[in-house]
Amino acid sequence: MARWFVVVVVLLLLSTLIPASVMHAQPKPGGELVFAATEEPDTLDPQKTGTAITGLLMRYLGDTLVTKDLKGNYIPHLAKSWTISGDGLTWTFQLRSGVKFHDGTPFNARAVKFTIERALAPETKSPIAGALFGPVASVEAVGDLTVVIKLKEPFSPFLDNLTDPRAMIISPQAVQRLGDQFGRAPVGTGPFKFQEWHSADRIIFVRNPDYQWAPSYAHQGPPFVDRIVVRIMPESAAQVAAFERGELSVLLAVPPTDVRRLQATQKYTFFSFLRKGVGLFMEFNITKEPFSDLRVRRAFNYAVEKKLVLNIALEGLGEVAYGPLPPSIWGYWDGVKDYAPRFDPGEARRLLAEAGWQRGQSGFLEKDGKPFKFVLYIAPIDTWRRSAQVVQAQLKTYGIQMEIQTFEFGTLLSKLRAGEHQAEFMGYTYTSPDIFYLWFHSSNIGKGLNFSHFKDTKLDELIEASRKEMNQTRRLRIYRDIQKYIIDKALWVPLWINHFYIAVQPNVKGAKIHPDGFLALNDVYIQ
Amino acid sequence: MAIALPVRRQNRVLQRLKQRPVVLAAFAVLGLFVILAVAGPLFSPYDPYTLIPGAVMQPPSWEFPFGTDELGRDVFSRVIHGSRISIRIALVTVSIPLVLGGTVGLVAGFYGGLLDVVLMAVMEVMLAFPQILLAIAILAMLGPSLVNAMIAVGLSAVPVYARTARGTTLSVKSMGYVEAAKALGAGDIRILLKHILPNIFPPLIVLATAGVGISLLIAAGLSYLGLGAQPPTPEWGAMLSEARAYLRNAWWMATFPGLAITLVVLSLNVCGDWLRDFLDPRLRV
C-alpha cells in the first residue's frame, strides 16, 4: 500500500516537473488564422496580377518549382532536382511525383509547360509573371515528370525568379474550365485551397488535406489551421484596433506609430526584418525642367537630411537609404555609403548656383526670372505624406518651393508612365537585383517602371550584361557598377528603407518568418 | 445683411435675437471665427507650417494648447490658420452657385418656353446626383487640389440655387409692379435687374446661409478623402484625415479640427434656420 502510494506521488511530482511548453508542444489541428490586407487583390490569377497582396496570398495557395529555405538557400519544391547546361541555355527539371492540384488533377510536366507558356502569351498581358520567365524560348515536356526549358540567352536571375510566388504552377484544366473567372477561383497545389472571395470584405482559404509536398523547412503533411481569413481593411488604424480586440490573429504591417506601444504591452510576438527594397525615394523625371539638369539632381542629394526624414516619418524604425538597392537584397554594394552624396547644405547650394539658380527678391531661388517651383506626386500613404512634408520644409530653406500632389496609387502609376510628373515618391519590394531591369532599362519607359524616363545606352548595356552573366562574382561586380552609375546620374534621392514589423497574438504558435518577407504558415497552429 | 436694414428694423432684429440665446451664441461663435480668420497671425503662437523638432505628437500643454501633430507642428496655430481657409471656402463655394444658379434660374423663369425646359432639364439631371458625388465627379476631371475642391463644391450646388431662383422669378414675374413696368415699356434687362432680381434675393440669401455649412462639410469631406487640400495646408478636413491614423496615440490631433468643423457648421445651420424664420413674412408678428 505504502509503496503504491509512493509511486503515485513520485509520478505526480514528475508530471509537474515537465514544463508546460513540452506538454502543449504537440500542434493541435483546427482553428482559423485571420489577418488583414490593406488593399484588395486586383485578381487572384498569379499571372495577371500587379498587386503585392496577390503575390503574398499565392505563397499559401500555390507552389513553385524551386523555393528558398529560411536561410535563403535555393531548395527543391515541385522540382526534385535540376541541371543547367554549361552555356546556361538549357535547364532540365525533374518533377516530384504524386502531387495533385486542388481540383484533383495531377501535377506533371504538361502543367509546367502550360503554366510558363500561358504567362508568356501576349494575350495574358502579364504585368509581372511574364517578365519572371523572361527569355524562355521553349518549354518541353519529356515524359511525365521531366521538363526541359530552353532560353534564348543566358539569364542569371532565372533561378531566383522561379521562386517568386507569381511563378507558381497552375492547373491547366481549371484555367480551361474557368477562363476569365480563374482569377476569382484560382487552383494551385499549395497548402491552402481557395474557398471564397467577397469583394471589399474577405477572402477565405481552407486547408488542403492532401498536402504532402511541403518544402523542407516546414513539417511534412497538411497545415494545422483549418482556414485562413483575409479581411480587407484599408485603414491601418482600424487594423491595429481590430488586432488589439483580438479579431485579427496577425497584424502583417504594424504602423511605425504603433510599434513601440504594442511592443510595450509585451503581449504579442514580434517579427521584424529590413524591407527587401528601398521603402522611399524621390525620383526625378529627367525629361522635365528643372530636373533635366544633372547638377540640380545632385544638389537635391546633398540638400536633404535623410536622417531627419527617417526619424520623423518612420520614428527611426528603419535605415537611411543611399543607393538603389537595400542591404537586404543580394547584389547590394557595401561601398555605396561612402560613394553616395551625404547631407551637405554648402555643396547643395554651390551646385544649385552653378546650375544658374540664384536667390531672388522673393527669397526663393530664381533662374531667368522664374522661381524654383515643382510638384511632387505622392500616393496617399501615411509615411510618404509625412516624409514629403519634412522634405518640403527642408527644401524651403534652400529657397525651393515644392508642392505636394496626392493621387490614388493606380492613377499615380499611369501618370508616371505617361511622364506627366516632374518628380515623385516611390518605393519597391523585390527579391533580386534584377529590379534594375524593371526600373532602369529603357525598354521599360512608358509601359514598365522606368519613371525617370532615363534612356541611356551605357546603363542599358550594364543591365543586359548583369542578366546574362552566370558567374556570381562577375555578376556582383556589374551590379556594383550599376549602383555607382545610378548614383552618378542622380536619378533618385534614396530616402529610407523601413523595418517591417509583424505582430502575432499569443495563442498563435509556430509562425516562422521567411527571408523573402512573409510568414510561413505551414507550421502555424492555434493554442 | 442686418447692417443694411433701417434703424427701426435693426432694433427689432436685436429684440428678436435676445429671445433666442442659442442663435445669439451661434452668431458669437461665427464672429469669433471671422476674427480669428482675419487676425489669425496675431493669435497663433507658432507658424502653422514650421516643424518643431523634438516636439512630435506632444499632448496639449501650456506650451501647445492643442498639442502638436505627427511632424511637430502646433495644432492650435493650424486650427486658427484653418479658419482663414474655411472662410475662403465658404465665400467661393457660395458665390459660384449664387451667381451661376441665380442667373440660370432668373433667365429660365423669366423667358420660359424651350429655354426654360432645356436649362431646367440640365439642372434636374445634376440634382439627381447627391451633391458630394457630383463634387467628386467634378474633382475627378479637375484633379485634386483645394481650389478645385472649392470649384467642385460650388458647381455641385448650382442646381439647388437655380431651382429656387426660377420658382421665385415665376411668382415675382406675375406681380402687378412687373406688369406695370412692362406696360410702361421697360426692356427685359431693366425689368430683370431692377424689378425681379432684388425680390428674388432674400430666399437665395437664406439658402446661401444654410448652404455654407453643408459646403464647408463637403469641402472638409473631400479633403478628408484626399481630394481637396494637399499637405501641408491646414484645412480642417485634411487635418482630420491625417490625424485618423494616430487616433489611438494622439487624440488631440483629430479632436480640435473636428471640434472647429462642428462648431462652425452647427452655428451656420442655427443662424440659417433663424434667418429663414426671420425673413418669412408668414412668421412675422
PDB file of N, CA, C and O in Angstrom, chain A residues 209-245:
ATOM      1  N   PRO A 209      -6.165  19.097 -47.485  1.00  0.00           N
ATOM      2  CA  PRO A 209      -5.896  17.881 -46.688  1.00  0.00           C
ATOM      3  C   PRO A 209      -4.925  16.923 -47.373  1.00  0.00           C
ATOM      4  O   PRO A 209      -4.354  16.048 -46.722  1.00  0.00           O
ATOM      5  N   ASP A 210      -4.740  17.089 -48.710  1.00  0.00           N
ATOM      6  CA  ASP A 210      -3.863  16.167 -49.449  1.00  0.00           C
ATOM      7  C   ASP A 210      -2.412  16.635 -49.480  1.00  0.00           C
ATOM      8  O   ASP A 210      -1.581  16.006 -50.130  1.00  0.00           O
ATOM      9  N   TYR A 211      -2.119  17.761 -48.815  1.00  0.00           N
ATOM     10  CA  TYR A 211      -0.797  18.370 -48.985  1.00  0.00           C
ATOM     11  C   TYR A 211       0.299  17.520 -48.360  1.00  0.00           C
ATOM     12  O   TYR A 211       0.414  17.421 -47.138  1.00  0.00           O
ATOM     13  N   GLN A 212       1.115  16.877 -49.179  1.00  0.00           N
ATOM     14  CA  GLN A 212       2.205  16.022 -48.691  1.00  0.00           C
ATOM     15  C   GLN A 212       3.541  16.451 -49.273  1.00  0.00           C
ATOM     16  O   GLN A 212       4.490  15.696 -49.241  1.00  0.00           O
ATOM     17  N   TRP A 213       3.607  17.647 -49.842  1.00  0.00           N
ATOM     18  CA  TRP A 213       4.831  18.040 -50.545  1.00  0.00           C
ATOM     19  C   TRP A 213       5.345  19.398 -50.048  1.00  0.00           C
ATOM     20  O   TRP A 213       5.727  20.268 -50.830  1.00  0.00           O
ATOM     21  N   ALA A 214       5.315  19.557 -48.713  1.00  0.00           N
ATOM     22  CA  ALA A 214       5.783  20.814 -48.141  1.00  0.00           C
ATOM     23  C   ALA A 214       7.286  20.982 -48.381  1.00  0.00           C
ATOM     24  O   ALA A 214       8.013  19.990 -48.456  1.00  0.00           O
ATOM     25  N   PRO A 215       7.755  22.218 -48.506  1.00  0.00           N
ATOM     26  CA  PRO A 215       9.200  22.435 -48.634  1.00  0.00           C
ATOM     27  C   PRO A 215       9.912  21.982 -47.356  1.00  0.00           C
ATOM     28  O   PRO A 215       9.292  21.856 -46.297  1.00  0.00           O
ATOM     29  N   SER A 216      11.223  21.768 -47.461  1.00  0.00           N
ATOM     30  CA  SER A 216      11.932  21.100 -46.361  1.00  0.00           C
ATOM     31  C   SER A 216      11.959  21.926 -45.067  1.00  0.00           C
ATOM     32  O   SER A 216      12.203  21.386 -44.007  1.00  0.00           O
ATOM     33  N   TYR A 217      11.696  23.223 -45.123  1.00  0.00           N
ATOM     34  CA  TYR A 217      11.740  23.999 -43.882  1.00  0.00           C
ATOM     35  C   TYR A 217      10.467  23.864 -43.048  1.00  0.00           C
ATOM     36  O   TYR A 217      10.380  24.378 -41.929  1.00  0.00           O
ATOM     37  N   ALA A 218       9.443  23.176 -43.586  1.00  0.00           N
ATOM     38  CA  ALA A 218       8.191  23.028 -42.839  1.00  0.00           C
ATOM     39  C   ALA A 218       7.946  21.547 -42.559  1.00  0.00           C
ATOM     40  O   ALA A 218       8.606  20.682 -43.138  1.00  0.00           O
ATOM     41  N   HIS A 219       6.985  21.253 -41.684  1.00  0.00           N
ATOM     42  CA  HIS A 219       6.666  19.859 -41.389  1.00  0.00           C
ATOM     43  C   HIS A 219       5.985  19.229 -42.609  1.00  0.00           C
ATOM     44  O   HIS A 219       5.354  19.927 -43.404  1.00  0.00           O
ATOM     45  N   GLN A 220       6.137  17.917 -42.761  1.00  0.00           N
ATOM     46  CA  GLN A 220       5.508  17.240 -43.890  1.00  0.00           C
ATOM     47  C   GLN A 220       4.052  16.963 -43.545  1.00  0.00           C
ATOM     48  O   GLN A 220       3.733  16.603 -42.423  1.00  0.00           O
ATOM     49  N   GLY A 221       3.175  17.167 -44.511  1.00  0.00           N
ATOM     50  CA  GLY A 221       1.754  16.954 -44.263  1.00  0.00           C
ATOM     51  C   GLY A 221       0.994  18.260 -44.347  1.00  0.00           C
ATOM     52  O   GLY A 221       1.586  19.324 -44.489  1.00  0.00           O
ATOM     53  N   PRO A 222      -0.338  18.160 -44.297  1.00  0.00           N
ATOM     54  CA  PRO A 222      -1.177  19.349 -44.434  1.00  0.00           C
ATOM     55  C   PRO A 222      -0.945  20.344 -43.293  1.00  0.00           C
ATOM     56  O   PRO A 222      -0.508  19.946 -42.210  1.00  0.00           O
ATOM     57  N   PRO A 223      -1.240  21.628 -43.528  1.00  0.00           N
ATOM     58  CA  PRO A 223      -1.086  22.622 -42.458  1.00  0.00           C
ATOM     59  C   PRO A 223      -2.068  22.348 -41.322  1.00  0.00           C
ATOM     60  O   PRO A 223      -3.015  21.590 -41.484  1.00  0.00           O
ATOM     61  N   PHE A 224      -1.809  22.956 -40.149  1.00  0.00           N
ATOM     62  CA  PHE A 224      -2.649  22.677 -38.975  1.00  0.00           C
ATOM     63  C   PHE A 224      -3.945  23.477 -38.962  1.00  0.00           C
ATOM     64  O   PHE A 224      -4.984  22.969 -38.573  1.00  0.00           O
ATOM     65  N   VAL A 225      -3.880  24.742 -39.352  1.00  0.00           N
ATOM     66  CA  VAL A 225      -5.104  25.551 -39.236  1.00  0.00           C
ATOM     67  C   VAL A 225      -6.104  25.171 -40.335  1.00  0.00           C
ATOM     68  O   VAL A 225      -5.725  24.833 -41.450  1.00  0.00           O
ATOM     69  N   ASP A 226      -7.387  25.232 -39.994  1.00  0.00           N
ATOM     70  CA  ASP A 226      -8.448  24.872 -40.939  1.00  0.00           C
ATOM     71  C   ASP A 226      -8.598  25.909 -42.036  1.00  0.00           C
ATOM     72  O   ASP A 226      -8.836  25.587 -43.179  1.00  0.00           O
ATOM     73  N   ARG A 227      -8.528  27.186 -41.616  1.00  0.00           N
ATOM     74  CA  ARG A 227      -8.840  28.242 -42.584  1.00  0.00           C
ATOM     75  C   ARG A 227      -7.921  29.444 -42.404  1.00  0.00           C
ATOM     76  O   ARG A 227      -7.448  29.722 -41.309  1.00  0.00           O
ATOM     77  N   ILE A 228      -7.710  30.147 -43.503  1.00  0.00           N
ATOM     78  CA  ILE A 228      -7.079  31.463 -43.440  1.00  0.00           C
ATOM     79  C   ILE A 228      -8.140  32.459 -43.891  1.00  0.00           C
ATOM     80  O   ILE A 228      -8.756  32.275 -44.943  1.00  0.00           O
ATOM     81  N   VAL A 229      -8.383  33.471 -43.095  1.00  0.00           N
ATOM     82  CA  VAL A 229      -9.339  34.500 -43.480  1.00  0.00           C
ATOM     83  C   VAL A 229      -8.570  35.805 -43.676  1.00  0.00           C
ATOM     84  O   VAL A 229      -7.860  36.247 -42.776  1.00  0.00           O
ATOM     85  N   VAL A 230      -8.673  36.354 -44.859  1.00  0.00           N
ATOM     86  CA  VAL A 230      -8.005  37.624 -45.160  1.00  0.00           C
ATOM     87  C   VAL A 230      -9.074  38.699 -45.194  1.00  0.00           C
ATOM     88  O   VAL A 230      -9.935  38.702 -46.079  1.00  0.00           O
ATOM     89  N   ARG A 231      -9.061  39.589 -44.224  1.00  0.00           N
ATOM     90  CA  ARG A 231     -10.074  40.656 -44.207  1.00  0.00           C
ATOM     91  C   ARG A 231      -9.512  41.882 -44.895  1.00  0.00           C
ATOM     92  O   ARG A 231      -8.361  42.258 -44.678  1.00  0.00           O
ATOM     93  N   ILE A 232     -10.311  42.501 -45.721  1.00  0.00           N
ATOM     94  CA  ILE A 232      -9.835  43.681 -46.451  1.00  0.00           C
ATOM     95  C   ILE A 232     -10.185  44.926 -45.642  1.00  0.00           C
ATOM     96  O   ILE A 232     -11.358  45.248 -45.439  1.00  0.00           O
ATOM     97  N   MET A 233      -9.147  45.564 -45.102  1.00  0.00           N
ATOM     98  CA  MET A 233      -9.328  46.725 -44.223  1.00  0.00           C
ATOM     99  C   MET A 233      -8.342  47.813 -44.642  1.00  0.00           C
ATOM    100  O   MET A 233      -7.179  47.762 -44.279  1.00  0.00           O
ATOM    101  N   PRO A 234      -8.805  48.796 -45.412  1.00  0.00           N
ATOM    102  CA  PRO A 234      -7.885  49.801 -45.948  1.00  0.00           C
ATOM    103  C   PRO A 234      -7.239  50.693 -44.875  1.00  0.00           C
ATOM    104  O   PRO A 234      -6.154  51.190 -45.082  1.00  0.00           O
ATOM    105  N   GLU A 235      -7.914  50.877 -43.750  1.00  0.00           N
ATOM    106  CA  GLU A 235      -7.389  51.792 -42.737  1.00  0.00           C
ATOM    107  C   GLU A 235      -6.435  51.068 -41.798  1.00  0.00           C
ATOM    108  O   GLU A 235      -6.835  50.120 -41.116  1.00  0.00           O
ATOM    109  N   SER A 236      -5.195  51.555 -41.719  1.00  0.00           N
ATOM    110  CA  SER A 236      -4.254  50.868 -40.839  1.00  0.00           C
ATOM    111  C   SER A 236      -4.654  51.024 -39.374  1.00  0.00           C
ATOM    112  O   SER A 236      -4.469  50.109 -38.578  1.00  0.00           O
ATOM    113  N   ALA A 237      -5.242  52.177 -39.025  1.00  0.00           N
ATOM    114  CA  ALA A 237      -5.656  52.374 -37.632  1.00  0.00           C
ATOM    115  C   ALA A 237      -6.747  51.373 -37.254  1.00  0.00           C
ATOM    116  O   ALA A 237      -6.779  50.856 -36.136  1.00  0.00           O
ATOM    117  N   ALA A 238      -7.624  51.071 -38.220  1.00  0.00           N
ATOM    118  CA  ALA A 238      -8.691  50.097 -37.968  1.00  0.00           C
ATOM    119  C   ALA A 238      -8.099  48.697 -37.799  1.00  0.00           C
ATOM    120  O   ALA A 238      -8.574  47.904 -36.986  1.00  0.00           O
ATOM    121  N   GLN A 239      -7.040  48.404 -38.562  1.00  0.00           N
ATOM    122  CA  GLN A 239      -6.385  47.099 -38.428  1.00  0.00           C
ATOM    123  C   GLN A 239      -5.779  46.934 -37.032  1.00  0.00           C
ATOM    124  O   GLN A 239      -5.910  45.883 -36.409  1.00  0.00           O
ATOM    125  N   VAL A 240      -5.110  48.007 -36.573  1.00  0.00           N
ATOM    126  CA  VAL A 240      -4.483  47.946 -35.248  1.00  0.00           C
ATOM    127  C   VAL A 240      -5.554  47.721 -34.181  1.00  0.00           C
ATOM    128  O   VAL A 240      -5.402  46.871 -33.297  1.00  0.00           O
ATOM    129  N   ALA A 241      -6.661  48.455 -34.310  1.00  0.00           N
ATOM    130  CA  ALA A 241      -7.735  48.322 -33.325  1.00  0.00           C
ATOM    131  C   ALA A 241      -8.308  46.909 -33.337  1.00  0.00           C
ATOM    132  O   ALA A 241      -8.536  46.302 -32.290  1.00  0.00           O
ATOM    133  N   ALA A 242      -8.505  46.362 -34.533  1.00  0.00           N
ATOM    134  CA  ALA A 242      -9.061  45.004 -34.643  1.00  0.00           C
ATOM    135  C   ALA A 242      -8.091  43.975 -34.059  1.00  0.00           C
ATOM    136  O   ALA A 242      -8.505  43.013 -33.418  1.00  0.00           O
ATOM    137  N   PHE A 243      -6.795  44.206 -34.266  1.00  0.00           N
ATOM    138  CA  PHE A 243      -5.793  43.287 -33.723  1.00  0.00           C
ATOM    139  C   PHE A 243      -5.824  43.324 -32.194  1.00  0.00           C
ATOM    140  O   PHE A 243      -5.811  42.293 -31.529  1.00  0.00           O
ATOM    141  N   GLU A 244      -5.924  44.520 -31.647  1.00  0.00           N
ATOM    142  CA  GLU A 244      -5.923  44.632 -30.179  1.00  0.00           C
ATOM    143  C   GLU A 244      -7.196  44.067 -29.556  1.00  0.00           C
ATOM    144  O   GLU A 244      -7.192  43.626 -28.421  1.00  0.00           O
ATOM    145  N   ARG A 245      -8.286  44.102 -30.334  1.00  0.00           N
ATOM    146  CA  ARG A 245      -9.525  43.491 -29.845  1.00  0.00           C
ATOM    147  C   ARG A 245      -9.473  41.979 -29.972  1.00  0.00           C
ATOM    148  O   ARG A 245     -10.362  41.291 -29.504  1.00  0.00           O
TER     149      ARG A 245
END
